Amino acid sequence: MRKPLIYISRKIPSDVLEPYQNQFQFRMWQKEDPVPRSTLLQEIEEAEGLFCTLTEKIDRELLQKATNLKVVANMAVGFDNINVELAKEHGVIVTNTPDVLTETTADLGFALLMATARRVVEANNFIKNNRWDNWAPFLLAGSDIHHKTIGIVGMGRIGEAVAKRAKGFDMPILYHNRTRKLEAEKKLGATYVSFDDLLEKSDFVVSVVPLTEETNQLFNEAAFQKMKDSAIFVNISRGRTVDEEALIHALETKQLKAAGLDVFVNEPIKGEHPLMKLDNVVCLPHIGSASMETRTKMIELCLENISGVLLGTGPKTPIN
Ligand code: DGY
């Protein structure tokens, strides 16, 4: 009998597939770049399982071709690249990778916050460009982090992990979320506020919201206008939660002090992107969960999810 076929849309280490070789057959896209859409559409016609990443769109066109498909395992906690409702109608289970990346992503979020506030990248470039001639009282002076107010938008697992780090820096913690998180309030001393209050009162505004219809361009011109002109904006969720033109305008006109961004509206961005021209911006190439340990755990969780569905024991972290 034919073993169920799992298509893997990105190159991953083949040794992680070893434990599954007896039960499944695998096909994997072998280049470092994302799989071309036309190849994916062809491969999906036969596959029972799909291992994909946020660069693949799982939409109507794909699901219509995927007549054998039972499970899509997304190697990310966010799943805005997938039409989850439609997948359900097609009888396809969708899974993501929560929990395993929480602490790693919060580490990166906090690193970005600190790097932006203390101008770490600018300072590093300053030396590399041979511009360090003297110590000076205000040379590359940034903003304090400790005791400043942090406003976390989206108090999910990663939001809480960011708050835990902020607590260690004695930062008053404000948060906004669809629902109140009483446990988190107790544990972390976080205060629930309206979105507008958070924008007005925070020294650091950190976006950790999932991208949905409601959060699309949540951070727009009006939002940036409400923020303090000394505030720093950090985004580790999805680029589309931000109106990027409004952000650029706010940074250029000093309505906003600085921004630390791991995500962008259209990824990847290149050197000529307007954000790259601003000294008060630190940009990272969407590496929130990118530690060796965590990326390995994410891959393993995807394989467990696919195998659970195809062998009938059930997925560990289903979305739909
Ligand atoms: C996620 O998990 O959603 C990240 O953005 C990708 O690592």
Coordinates of C-alpha atoms and ligand atoms in Angstrom, one line a residue:
M1 CA 0.0 0.0 0.0
R2 CA 1.2 3.5 -0.8
K3 CA 2.5 5.4 2.2
P4 CA 0.9 8.8 2.8
L5 CA 2.8 11.6 1.1
I6 CA 4.0 14.7 3.1
Y7 CA 5.2 17.7 1.1
I8 CA 7.6 20.0 2.8
S9 CA 7.7 23.4 1.3
R10 CA 11.1 24.5 2.8
K11 CA 14.4 22.9 3.1
I12 CA 14.8 21.4 6.6
P13 CA 17.4 19.0 8.0
S14 CA 16.6 15.5 6.7
D15 CA 17.5 13.8 10.0
V16 CA 14.4 15.1 11.7
L17 CA 12.4 13.0 9.2
E18 CA 14.2 9.8 10.2
P19 CA 11.7 8.7 12.9
Y20 CA 8.8 9.0 10.4
Q21 CA 10.4 7.2 7.3
N22 CA 8.6 3.9 8.0
Q23 CA 5.1 5.5 8.0
F24 CA 5.3 8.3 5.4
Q25 CA 7.0 9.3 2.2
F26 CA 8.4 12.8 2.0
R27 CA 9.0 15.2 -0.8
M28 CA 10.9 18.4 0.1
W29 CA 11.6 21.6 -1.8
Q30 CA 15.4 21.5 -2.0
K31 CA 16.4 25.2 -2.5
E32 CA 16.8 27.9 0.2
D33 CA 14.3 30.2 -1.5
P34 CA 10.6 29.7 -1.0
V35 CA 9.0 27.1 -3.3
P36 CA 7.5 28.7 -6.4
R37 CA 3.7 28.8 -6.3
S38 CA 3.4 26.8 -9.4
T39 CA 5.5 23.9 -8.0
L40 CA 3.5 24.0 -4.7
L41 CA 0.2 23.8 -6.6
Q42 CA 1.5 20.8 -8.5
E43 CA 3.0 19.0 -5.5
I44 CA -0.2 19.5 -3.4
E45 CA -2.3 17.5 -5.8
E46 CA -1.0 14.2 -4.4
A47 CA 0.0 15.1 -0.8
E48 CA -1.9 14.0 2.3
G49 CA 0.1 16.3 4.5
L50 CA 1.7 19.8 3.9
F51 CA 4.5 21.3 6.0
C52 CA 4.6 25.0 5.2
T53 CA 5.8 28.3 6.4
L54 CA 4.3 31.8 6.4
T55 CA 5.6 32.5 2.9
E56 CA 3.1 30.0 1.4
K57 CA -0.5 31.1 0.8
I58 CA -3.0 28.4 1.6
D59 CA -6.0 29.7 -0.2
R60 CA -9.0 28.6 -2.3
E61 CA -6.9 27.8 -5.4
L62 CA -4.6 25.6 -3.4
L63 CA -7.3 23.8 -1.4
Q64 CA -9.3 23.1 -4.6
K65 CA -6.3 21.2 -6.0
A66 CA -5.4 19.5 -2.8
T67 CA -7.9 16.6 -3.0
N68 CA -5.9 14.2 -0.8
L69 CA -4.9 16.8 1.8
K70 CA -5.8 16.1 5.4
V71 CA -3.5 18.4 7.3
V72 CA -1.5 21.7 6.9
A73 CA 1.1 22.3 9.6
N74 CA 2.3 25.9 9.6
M75 CA 5.8 26.4 11.0
A76 CA 4.7 29.6 12.8
V77 CA 2.4 30.6 15.6
G78 CA 0.7 33.2 13.3
F79 CA -1.4 31.8 10.6
D80 CA -2.6 34.8 8.6
N81 CA -1.2 33.1 5.4
I82 CA -3.9 30.4 5.7
N83 CA -7.6 30.5 5.0
V84 CA -8.5 28.5 8.1
E85 CA -12.3 28.5 7.6
L86 CA -12.0 27.3 4.0
A87 CA -9.5 24.6 5.0
K88 CA -12.1 23.4 7.5
E89 CA -14.8 23.3 4.8
H90 CA -12.4 21.1 2.8
G91 CA -11.9 18.8 5.8
V92 CA -8.3 19.9 6.2
I93 CA -6.9 20.3 9.8
V94 CA -4.6 23.3 10.2
T95 CA -2.0 23.4 13.0
N96 CA 0.5 26.0 14.2
T97 CA 3.5 26.1 16.6
P98 CA 2.4 27.9 19.8
D99 CA 4.3 27.7 23.1
V100 CA 7.6 26.4 21.8
L101 CA 8.5 29.8 20.5
T102 CA 7.1 32.0 23.2
E103 CA 10.2 32.8 25.2
T104 CA 12.5 33.0 22.2
T105 CA 10.2 35.5 20.5
A106 CA 9.9 37.6 23.7
D107 CA 13.7 37.6 24.0
L108 CA 14.0 39.0 20.5
G109 CA 11.2 41.6 21.2
F110 CA 13.0 42.8 24.3
A111 CA 16.4 42.8 22.5
L112 CA 14.8 44.9 19.8
L113 CA 13.3 47.3 22.3
M114 CA 16.7 47.7 24.1
A115 CA 18.7 48.0 20.9
T116 CA 16.3 50.7 19.7
A117 CA 16.2 52.6 22.9
R118 CA 20.0 52.5 23.5
R119 CA 20.9 53.0 19.8
V120 CA 23.0 49.8 19.8
V121 CA 23.1 49.4 16.0
E122 CA 23.8 53.0 15.3
A123 CA 26.6 52.9 17.9
N124 CA 28.1 49.8 16.4
N125 CA 28.0 51.3 12.9
F126 CA 29.6 54.5 14.4
I127 CA 32.7 52.6 15.3
K128 CA 32.8 50.4 12.2
N129 CA 32.7 53.6 10.1
N130 CA 35.7 55.0 12.0
R131 CA 33.9 57.9 13.6
W132 CA 34.8 57.3 17.2
D133 CA 37.3 60.0 18.1
N134 CA 36.4 60.9 21.7
W135 CA 34.3 60.1 24.7
A136 CA 31.6 62.8 24.9
P137 CA 28.9 63.5 27.5
F138 CA 26.0 62.9 25.1
L139 CA 27.6 60.7 22.5
L140 CA 24.9 58.4 21.2
A141 CA 22.8 59.0 24.3
G142 CA 19.5 57.0 24.0
S143 CA 16.5 56.5 26.2
D144 CA 16.3 54.7 29.5
I145 CA 14.4 51.4 29.6
H146 CA 14.2 50.7 33.4
H147 CA 11.2 52.4 35.2
K148 CA 9.7 53.5 31.8
T149 CA 6.2 52.5 31.0
I150 CA 5.7 49.7 28.5
G151 CA 2.4 49.2 26.7
I152 CA 1.8 45.8 25.3
V153 CA -0.8 45.4 22.6
G154 CA -1.9 41.8 22.5
M155 CA -1.6 40.0 25.9
G156 CA -1.3 36.5 24.5
R157 CA 1.5 34.1 25.4
I158 CA 4.2 36.2 23.8
G159 CA 2.8 39.4 25.3
E160 CA 2.9 37.9 28.8
A161 CA 6.5 36.7 28.2
V162 CA 7.4 40.3 27.2
A163 CA 5.7 41.6 30.3
K164 CA 7.7 39.2 32.4
R165 CA 10.9 40.6 31.1
A166 CA 9.6 44.2 31.6
K167 CA 8.9 43.4 35.2
G168 CA 12.6 42.6 35.7
F169 CA 13.4 46.1 34.5
D170 CA 10.9 47.7 37.0
M171 CA 8.8 49.0 34.2
P172 CA 5.1 49.8 34.9
I173 CA 3.2 47.5 32.5
L174 CA 0.0 48.6 30.6
Y175 CA -1.7 46.2 28.3
H176 CA -4.6 46.1 25.8
N177 CA -6.2 43.0 24.7
R178 CA -9.6 41.8 23.4
T179 CA -10.3 40.3 26.8
R180 CA -8.9 41.1 30.2
K181 CA -6.2 38.7 31.5
L182 CA -6.8 38.7 35.3
E183 CA -4.2 36.0 35.9
A184 CA -1.6 38.1 34.1
E185 CA -2.6 41.2 35.9
K186 CA -2.0 39.4 39.2
K187 CA 1.2 37.7 38.3
L188 CA 2.9 40.5 36.4
G189 CA 1.3 43.6 37.9
A190 CA 0.0 44.6 34.5
T191 CA -2.8 47.1 34.2
Y192 CA -5.5 46.8 31.6
V193 CA -6.2 50.0 29.7
S194 CA -8.0 51.1 26.5
F195 CA -6.0 51.2 23.3
D196 CA -6.0 55.0 23.3
D197 CA -4.9 55.2 26.9
L198 CA -2.1 52.8 26.2
L199 CA -0.9 54.9 23.3
E200 CA -1.0 58.1 25.3
K201 CA 0.7 56.8 28.4
S202 CA 3.4 54.4 27.2
D203 CA 7.1 55.1 26.6
F204 CA 7.4 51.8 24.7
V205 CA 4.5 50.5 22.6
V206 CA 5.0 46.9 21.7
S207 CA 2.8 45.2 19.1
V208 CA 2.3 41.5 19.7
V209 CA -1.3 41.2 18.2
P210 CA -2.1 38.5 15.7
L211 CA -3.0 39.9 12.3
T212 CA -6.8 39.8 11.8
E213 CA -9.3 42.0 10.0
E214 CA -9.6 44.0 13.2
T215 CA -5.9 44.5 13.7
N216 CA -5.0 45.2 10.1
Q217 CA -3.4 48.7 10.2
L218 CA -4.3 49.1 13.8
F219 CA -1.2 51.3 14.2
N220 CA -2.2 54.1 11.8
E221 CA -1.8 57.8 11.6
A222 CA -4.3 58.5 14.3
A223 CA -2.6 55.9 16.6
F224 CA 0.9 57.4 16.1
Q225 CA -0.5 60.9 16.7
K226 CA -1.7 59.8 20.1
M227 CA 1.7 58.4 21.1
K228 CA 4.2 60.6 23.0
D229 CA 6.9 62.1 20.8
S230 CA 9.5 60.5 23.1
A231 CA 7.9 57.0 22.6
I232 CA 9.4 54.0 20.9
F233 CA 7.4 51.6 18.8
V234 CA 8.3 47.9 18.6
N235 CA 6.6 45.5 16.2
I236 CA 7.2 41.7 16.6
S237 CA 3.8 40.6 15.3
R238 CA 3.0 41.2 11.6
G239 CA 3.9 44.1 9.4
R240 CA 0.3 44.6 8.3
T241 CA -0.8 45.6 11.8
V242 CA 0.9 48.9 10.8
D243 CA 0.2 51.5 8.2
E244 CA 3.9 51.7 7.2
E245 CA 3.5 55.1 5.4
A246 CA 2.1 56.6 8.6
L247 CA 4.9 55.1 10.6
I248 CA 7.5 56.5 8.3
H249 CA 5.9 59.9 8.4
A250 CA 5.7 59.8 12.2
L251 CA 9.4 58.9 12.4
E252 CA 10.5 61.5 9.9
T253 CA 8.6 64.3 11.5
K254 CA 9.8 63.2 15.0
Q255 CA 6.2 62.6 16.2
L256 CA 7.7 59.4 17.3
K257 CA 11.2 58.9 18.7
A258 CA 12.2 55.6 17.2
A259 CA 11.0 52.2 16.0
G260 CA 12.3 48.6 16.3
L261 CA 10.8 46.4 13.7
D262 CA 11.1 42.6 13.0
V263 CA 8.2 42.5 10.5
F264 CA 7.1 44.5 7.5
V265 CA 4.1 44.9 5.2
N266 CA 5.9 43.4 2.2
E267 CA 8.7 41.0 3.2
P268 CA 11.6 40.9 2.4
I269 CA 12.4 44.6 2.4
K270 CA 15.6 45.7 0.7
G271 CA 18.2 48.4 1.4
E272 CA 16.3 51.1 -0.6
H273 CA 13.2 50.8 1.6
P274 CA 12.4 54.2 3.1
L275 CA 12.6 52.7 6.6
M276 CA 16.2 51.7 6.0
K277 CA 17.1 55.4 5.5
L278 CA 16.1 56.4 9.0
D279 CA 18.7 56.4 11.8
N280 CA 16.0 56.1 14.4
V281 CA 14.9 52.7 13.1
V282 CA 16.3 49.2 13.9
C283 CA 15.1 46.6 11.3
L284 CA 15.4 42.8 11.6
P285 CA 14.5 40.2 9.0
H286 CA 11.6 38.6 10.8
I287 CA 13.7 36.5 13.1
G288 CA 11.5 36.6 16.2
S289 CA 11.6 32.8 16.8
A290 CA 15.0 32.2 15.1
S291 CA 17.1 30.4 17.6
M292 CA 18.5 27.0 16.6
E293 CA 16.7 25.4 19.5
T294 CA 13.4 26.9 18.9
R295 CA 13.4 26.5 15.1
T296 CA 14.2 22.9 15.6
K297 CA 11.3 22.5 18.1
M298 CA 9.0 24.2 15.6
I299 CA 9.9 21.7 12.9
E300 CA 9.5 18.8 15.3
L301 CA 6.1 20.0 16.4
C302 CA 4.9 20.4 12.7
L303 CA 5.9 16.8 12.1
E304 CA 4.2 15.6 15.2
N305 CA 1.0 17.4 14.1
I306 CA 1.1 16.0 10.6
S307 CA 1.8 12.5 11.9
G308 CA -0.9 12.7 14.5
V309 CA -3.5 13.6 12.0
L310 CA -2.5 11.1 9.4
L311 CA -2.1 8.2 11.9
G312 CA -5.4 9.1 13.6
T313 CA -4.0 9.9 17.1
G314 CA -4.8 13.6 16.6
P315 CA -2.8 16.8 16.2
K316 CA -1.1 18.4 19.3
T317 CA -1.8 22.0 18.4
P318 CA -4.7 22.4 16.0
I319 CA -6.2 25.7 15.1
N320 CA -9.5 24.7 13.5
Ligands
DGY1 C1 5.4 33.2 13.9 O1 5.6 32.1 14.5 O2 4.3 33.6 13.6 C2 6.6 34.0 13.4 O3 6.3 35.2 12.9 C3 7.5 33.1 12.5 O4 8.5 32.6 13.3

